[in-house]
């Protein structure tokens, strides 16, 4: 039997900032489940369907689904769908910000597929607020106040894969990124009245990412 230890559960700001592992340490993430009911059975059914997503710690709401023009059914994240020979897949993404956190910046779609036995992957910015670059968003490192005029509270976007090949196996998932906000070490520094450490990032980009949707080759 191995006993786990929770380090720094009651640590002070001074202790956290003096920790040699502070470069890599960030607060724990969250797992989210889309379920019809808040019951044990419904939650486990959703997990088995993989209708789940994760965040880096913020409470972003995220929905991700696909449908083909010739099909009436919409398939949520976690689904495995047979490729359609005549129609391209159309993906729908709906994301809402955490009410207590920064606005949303952009939506990225990640596509993976195989070609001649080689695994390939592509990251696409399919929606950006103001600019796809983080540099347009300014963070006040003296107060860490979040400018709610930056970014967006909600993003709804549809995307069709114009490079779709029905004979290929492929997967798709999305990432939703917030505008940059202060890292925990910067908040601690402000509380102590000192300058943030200059050897670690002062800001962080929180995000949510969906379960994949798999599209099986029409030839299989």
mmCIF file of C-alpha atoms in Angstrom:
data_model
loop_
_atom_site.group_PDB
_atom_site.id
_atom_site.type_symbol
_atom_site.label_atom_id
_atom_site.label_comp_id
_atom_site.label_asym_id
_atom_site.label_seq_id
_atom_site.Cartn_x
_atom_site.Cartn_y
_atom_site.Cartn_z
ATOM 1 C CA UNK A 1 0.000 0.000 0.000
ATOM 2 C CA UNK A 2 1.316 3.425 -0.992
ATOM 3 C CA UNK A 3 0.289 6.548 0.842
ATOM 4 C CA UNK A 4 -0.147 9.711 -1.200
ATOM 5 C CA UNK A 5 0.984 13.093 0.003
ATOM 6 C CA UNK A 6 -0.610 16.419 -0.934
ATOM 7 C CA UNK A 7 2.179 18.960 -0.945
ATOM 8 C CA UNK A 8 1.545 22.586 -0.043
ATOM 9 C CA UNK A 9 -2.132 22.110 0.779
ATOM 10 C CA UNK A 10 -1.808 24.853 3.390
ATOM 11 C CA UNK A 11 1.343 26.534 2.075
ATOM 12 C CA UNK A 12 1.784 30.280 2.296
ATOM 13 C CA UNK A 13 2.449 32.442 -0.753
ATOM 14 C CA UNK A 14 6.112 32.704 0.296
ATOM 15 C CA UNK A 15 6.456 28.922 0.415
ATOM 16 C CA UNK A 16 4.793 28.429 -2.957
ATOM 17 C CA UNK A 17 7.051 30.972 -4.647
ATOM 18 C CA UNK A 18 10.193 29.484 -3.094
ATOM 19 C CA UNK A 19 9.345 25.973 -4.330
ATOM 20 C CA UNK A 20 11.899 24.813 -6.904
ATOM 21 C CA UNK A 21 9.141 23.109 -8.932
ATOM 22 C CA UNK A 22 7.128 26.289 -9.405
ATOM 23 C CA UNK A 23 7.992 26.496 -13.133
ATOM 24 C CA UNK A 24 5.939 23.427 -13.990
ATOM 25 C CA UNK A 25 3.341 23.469 -11.246
ATOM 26 C CA UNK A 26 -0.130 24.841 -11.993
ATOM 27 C CA UNK A 27 -3.469 24.147 -10.285
ATOM 28 C CA UNK A 28 -5.188 20.903 -11.227
ATOM 29 C CA UNK A 29 -7.507 20.596 -14.215
ATOM 30 C CA UNK A 30 -11.180 19.683 -14.349
ATOM 31 C CA UNK A 31 -13.162 16.993 -16.152
ATOM 32 C CA UNK A 32 -16.672 17.814 -17.413
ATOM 33 C CA UNK A 33 -19.487 15.443 -18.371
ATOM 34 C CA UNK A 34 -22.536 16.101 -20.556
ATOM 35 C CA UNK A 35 -25.327 13.980 -19.072
ATOM 36 C CA UNK A 36 -29.120 13.963 -19.271
ATOM 37 C CA UNK A 37 -29.409 13.693 -15.492
ATOM 38 C CA UNK A 38 -27.190 14.213 -12.473
ATOM 39 C CA UNK A 39 -27.366 10.551 -11.465
ATOM 40 C CA UNK A 40 -24.725 7.869 -11.159
ATOM 41 C CA UNK A 41 -26.123 5.862 -14.075
ATOM 42 C CA UNK A 42 -26.450 8.882 -16.358
ATOM 43 C CA UNK A 43 -22.929 10.077 -15.558
ATOM 44 C CA UNK A 44 -21.401 6.665 -16.229
ATOM 45 C CA UNK A 45 -23.399 6.348 -19.462
ATOM 46 C CA UNK A 46 -21.934 9.664 -20.629
ATOM 47 C CA UNK A 47 -18.417 8.591 -19.720
ATOM 48 C CA UNK A 48 -18.856 5.364 -21.664
ATOM 49 C CA UNK A 49 -20.058 7.415 -24.648
ATOM 50 C CA UNK A 50 -17.001 9.662 -24.152
ATOM 51 C CA UNK A 51 -19.272 12.711 -24.133
ATOM 52 C CA UNK A 52 -16.798 14.433 -21.862
ATOM 53 C CA UNK A 53 -14.164 17.143 -22.013
ATOM 54 C CA UNK A 54 -11.437 18.626 -19.838
ATOM 55 C CA UNK A 55 -10.153 22.045 -18.855
ATOM 56 C CA UNK A 56 -6.939 23.376 -17.387
ATOM 57 C CA UNK A 57 -8.930 24.450 -14.318
ATOM 58 C CA UNK A 58 -11.489 26.985 -15.520
ATOM 59 C CA UNK A 59 -15.183 26.180 -15.965
ATOM 60 C CA UNK A 60 -15.515 26.724 -19.696
ATOM 61 C CA UNK A 61 -18.632 25.108 -21.200
ATOM 62 C CA UNK A 62 -17.890 23.264 -24.434
ATOM 63 C CA UNK A 63 -19.991 21.344 -26.932
ATOM 64 C CA UNK A 64 -18.593 19.711 -30.069
ATOM 65 C CA UNK A 65 -20.525 17.688 -32.642
ATOM 66 C CA UNK A 66 -20.537 16.568 -36.286
ATOM 67 C CA UNK A 67 -23.082 15.751 -38.919
ATOM 68 C CA UNK A 68 -23.115 14.956 -42.624
ATOM 69 C CA UNK A 69 -25.417 16.756 -45.024
ATOM 70 C CA UNK A 70 -27.143 13.523 -46.008
ATOM 71 C CA UNK A 71 -27.714 12.428 -42.397
ATOM 72 C CA UNK A 72 -30.299 13.740 -39.956
ATOM 73 C CA UNK A 73 -28.421 12.629 -36.849
ATOM 74 C CA UNK A 74 -25.926 14.837 -35.028
ATOM 75 C CA UNK A 75 -23.048 13.008 -33.351
ATOM 76 C CA UNK A 76 -21.568 14.525 -30.152
ATOM 77 C CA UNK A 77 -17.952 14.444 -29.029
ATOM 78 C CA UNK A 78 -16.745 10.940 -28.299
ATOM 79 C CA UNK A 79 -18.666 9.431 -31.220
ATOM 80 C CA UNK A 80 -17.342 7.104 -33.903
ATOM 81 C CA UNK A 81 -18.976 7.823 -37.260
ATOM 82 C CA UNK A 82 -18.819 6.023 -40.601
ATOM 83 C CA UNK A 83 -17.436 8.187 -43.403
ATOM 84 C CA UNK A 84 -19.857 9.476 -46.031
ATOM 85 C CA UNK A 85 -18.783 8.994 -49.653
ATOM 86 C CA UNK A 86 -20.804 11.953 -50.960
ATOM 87 C CA UNK A 87 -20.706 14.600 -48.225
ATOM 88 C CA UNK A 88 -18.076 16.318 -46.128
ATOM 89 C CA UNK A 89 -18.401 16.393 -42.328
ATOM 90 C CA UNK A 90 -19.615 19.640 -40.788
ATOM 91 C CA UNK A 91 -18.501 20.295 -37.220
ATOM 92 C CA UNK A 92 -20.268 22.567 -34.732
ATOM 93 C CA UNK A 93 -18.622 24.124 -31.690
ATOM 94 C CA UNK A 94 -20.308 26.093 -28.909
ATOM 95 C CA UNK A 95 -18.155 27.480 -26.089
ATOM 96 C CA UNK A 96 -19.066 29.722 -23.154
ATOM 97 C CA UNK A 97 -16.629 31.414 -20.798
ATOM 98 C CA UNK A 98 -16.278 30.766 -17.099
ATOM 99 C CA UNK A 99 -18.239 33.645 -15.462
ATOM 100 C CA UNK A 100 -15.362 34.249 -13.034
ATOM 101 C CA UNK A 101 -12.557 33.980 -15.565
ATOM 102 C CA UNK A 102 -11.212 35.636 -18.691
ATOM 103 C CA UNK A 103 -13.150 35.871 -21.977
ATOM 104 C CA UNK A 104 -12.581 33.400 -24.798
ATOM 105 C CA UNK A 105 -9.924 34.089 -27.407
ATOM 106 C CA UNK A 106 -10.008 31.393 -30.077
ATOM 107 C CA UNK A 107 -11.113 27.950 -31.157
ATOM 108 C CA UNK A 108 -8.622 25.493 -32.606
ATOM 109 C CA UNK A 109 -9.540 22.285 -34.397
ATOM 110 C CA UNK A 110 -7.020 19.453 -34.450
ATOM 111 C CA UNK A 111 -7.294 16.839 -37.187
ATOM 112 C CA UNK A 112 -5.367 13.569 -37.180
ATOM 113 C CA UNK A 113 -5.242 10.994 -39.951
ATOM 114 C CA UNK A 114 -3.000 8.368 -41.533
ATOM 115 C CA UNK A 115 -1.504 8.386 -45.015
ATOM 116 C CA UNK A 116 0.548 5.466 -46.318
ATOM 117 C CA UNK A 117 0.944 4.204 -42.772
ATOM 118 C CA UNK A 118 2.210 7.558 -41.458
ATOM 119 C CA UNK A 119 0.322 9.346 -38.665
ATOM 120 C CA UNK A 120 -0.271 13.025 -39.452
ATOM 121 C CA UNK A 121 -1.787 15.895 -37.483
ATOM 122 C CA UNK A 122 -2.823 19.453 -38.263
ATOM 123 C CA UNK A 123 -3.834 22.323 -35.957
ATOM 124 C CA UNK A 124 -6.214 24.924 -37.403
ATOM 125 C CA UNK A 125 -7.346 28.247 -35.935
ATOM 126 C CA UNK A 126 -10.986 28.151 -37.043
ATOM 127 C CA UNK A 127 -12.134 31.182 -35.046
ATOM 128 C CA UNK A 128 -10.239 34.050 -33.433
ATOM 129 C CA UNK A 129 -11.489 37.081 -31.536
ATOM 130 C CA UNK A 130 -9.698 40.249 -32.698
ATOM 131 C CA UNK A 131 -6.526 38.373 -33.651
ATOM 132 C CA UNK A 132 -5.140 34.843 -33.537
ATOM 133 C CA UNK A 133 -2.049 36.177 -31.761
ATOM 134 C CA UNK A 134 -1.902 36.370 -27.960
ATOM 135 C CA UNK A 135 0.119 39.571 -28.225
ATOM 136 C CA UNK A 136 -2.940 41.763 -28.857
ATOM 137 C CA UNK A 137 -4.240 41.036 -25.347
ATOM 138 C CA UNK A 138 -2.655 43.065 -22.567
ATOM 139 C CA UNK A 139 -2.515 41.859 -18.959
ATOM 140 C CA UNK A 140 -2.079 44.351 -16.109
ATOM 141 C CA UNK A 141 0.590 42.611 -14.036
ATOM 142 C CA UNK A 142 0.165 45.132 -11.198
ATOM 143 C CA UNK A 143 -3.464 44.240 -10.472
ATOM 144 C CA UNK A 144 -4.206 41.114 -12.572
ATOM 145 C CA UNK A 145 -7.631 42.567 -13.288
ATOM 146 C CA UNK A 146 -9.305 40.863 -16.245
ATOM 147 C CA UNK A 147 -10.440 43.157 -19.043
ATOM 148 C CA UNK A 148 -13.852 41.749 -19.947
ATOM 149 C CA UNK A 149 -13.853 43.829 -23.145
ATOM 150 C CA UNK A 150 -11.201 41.565 -24.604
ATOM 151 C CA UNK A 151 -12.260 38.332 -26.246
ATOM 152 C CA UNK A 152 -15.812 36.991 -26.179
ATOM 153 C CA UNK A 153 -18.264 35.525 -23.675
ATOM 154 C CA UNK A 154 -19.545 32.938 -26.141
ATOM 155 C CA UNK A 155 -18.319 31.506 -29.419
ATOM 156 C CA UNK A 156 -20.444 29.570 -31.885
ATOM 157 C CA UNK A 157 -18.752 28.349 -35.030
ATOM 158 C CA UNK A 158 -19.252 25.733 -37.740
ATOM 159 C CA UNK A 159 -16.441 24.273 -39.812
ATOM 160 C CA UNK A 160 -16.434 21.939 -42.812
ATOM 161 C CA UNK A 161 -13.378 19.863 -43.670
ATOM 162 C CA UNK A 162 -12.633 20.767 -47.288
ATOM 163 C CA UNK A 163 -9.720 18.296 -47.365
ATOM 164 C CA UNK A 164 -11.918 15.395 -46.248
ATOM 165 C CA UNK A 165 -11.235 12.033 -47.895
ATOM 166 C CA UNK A 166 -13.831 9.339 -47.126
ATOM 167 C CA UNK A 167 -11.308 6.549 -47.654
ATOM 168 C CA UNK A 168 -9.189 7.790 -44.724
ATOM 169 C CA UNK A 169 -9.541 7.119 -41.018
ATOM 170 C CA UNK A 170 -9.465 10.420 -39.147
ATOM 171 C CA UNK A 171 -10.110 12.003 -35.775
ATOM 172 C CA UNK A 172 -11.005 15.571 -34.835
ATOM 173 C CA UNK A 173 -11.052 17.428 -31.520
ATOM 174 C CA UNK A 174 -11.181 21.077 -30.489
ATOM 175 C CA UNK A 175 -9.395 23.366 -28.071
ATOM 176 C CA UNK A 176 -10.931 26.578 -26.755
ATOM 177 C CA UNK A 177 -8.444 29.126 -25.411
ATOM 178 C CA UNK A 178 -9.065 32.024 -23.052
ATOM 179 C CA UNK A 179 -7.340 35.371 -23.350
ATOM 180 C CA UNK A 180 -4.112 35.385 -21.291
ATOM 181 C CA UNK A 181 -4.546 35.920 -17.548
ATOM 182 C CA UNK A 182 -2.167 36.123 -14.605
ATOM 183 C CA UNK A 183 -0.451 32.946 -13.505
ATOM 184 C CA UNK A 184 -0.872 31.894 -9.868
ATOM 185 C CA UNK A 185 2.704 33.020 -9.119
ATOM 186 C CA UNK A 186 1.828 36.549 -10.242
ATOM 187 C CA UNK A 187 -1.240 36.631 -7.972
ATOM 188 C CA UNK A 188 0.945 35.487 -5.058
ATOM 189 C CA UNK A 189 3.526 38.169 -5.833
ATOM 190 C CA UNK A 190 0.868 40.895 -5.815
ATOM 191 C CA UNK A 191 -0.442 39.637 -2.460
ATOM 192 C CA UNK A 192 3.086 39.883 -1.034
ATOM 193 C CA UNK A 193 3.774 43.286 -2.591
ATOM 194 C CA UNK A 194 6.767 42.059 -4.597
ATOM 195 C CA UNK A 195 7.668 41.816 -8.259
ATOM 196 C CA UNK A 196 6.665 38.558 -9.997
ATOM 197 C CA UNK A 197 9.576 36.146 -10.570
ATOM 198 C CA UNK A 198 11.346 36.955 -13.829
ATOM 199 C CA UNK A 199 12.394 33.363 -14.516
ATOM 200 C CA UNK A 200 8.867 31.999 -15.035
ATOM 201 C CA UNK A 201 5.923 33.175 -17.164
ATOM 202 C CA UNK A 202 3.789 35.911 -15.597
ATOM 203 C CA UNK A 203 0.671 34.852 -17.503
ATOM 204 C CA UNK A 204 -1.047 31.648 -18.555
ATOM 205 C CA UNK A 205 -3.531 30.711 -21.271
ATOM 206 C CA UNK A 206 -6.290 28.584 -19.760
ATOM 207 C CA UNK A 207 -8.173 26.261 -22.097
ATOM 208 C CA UNK A 208 -10.681 23.476 -22.601
ATOM 209 C CA UNK A 209 -10.324 20.543 -24.970
ATOM 210 C CA UNK A 210 -12.939 18.095 -26.173
ATOM 211 C CA UNK A 211 -13.014 14.352 -26.583
ATOM 212 C CA UNK A 212 -12.284 13.422 -30.204
ATOM 213 C CA UNK A 213 -14.777 12.467 -32.868
ATOM 214 C CA UNK A 214 -13.544 9.512 -34.919
ATOM 215 C CA UNK A 215 -14.545 9.067 -38.562
ATOM 216 C CA UNK A 216 -13.963 5.561 -39.888
ATOM 217 C CA UNK A 217 -13.005 5.005 -43.512
ATOM 218 C CA UNK A 218 -15.912 4.285 -45.851
ATOM 219 C CA UNK A 219 -13.836 1.437 -47.309
ATOM 220 C CA UNK A 220 -13.726 -0.556 -44.071
#
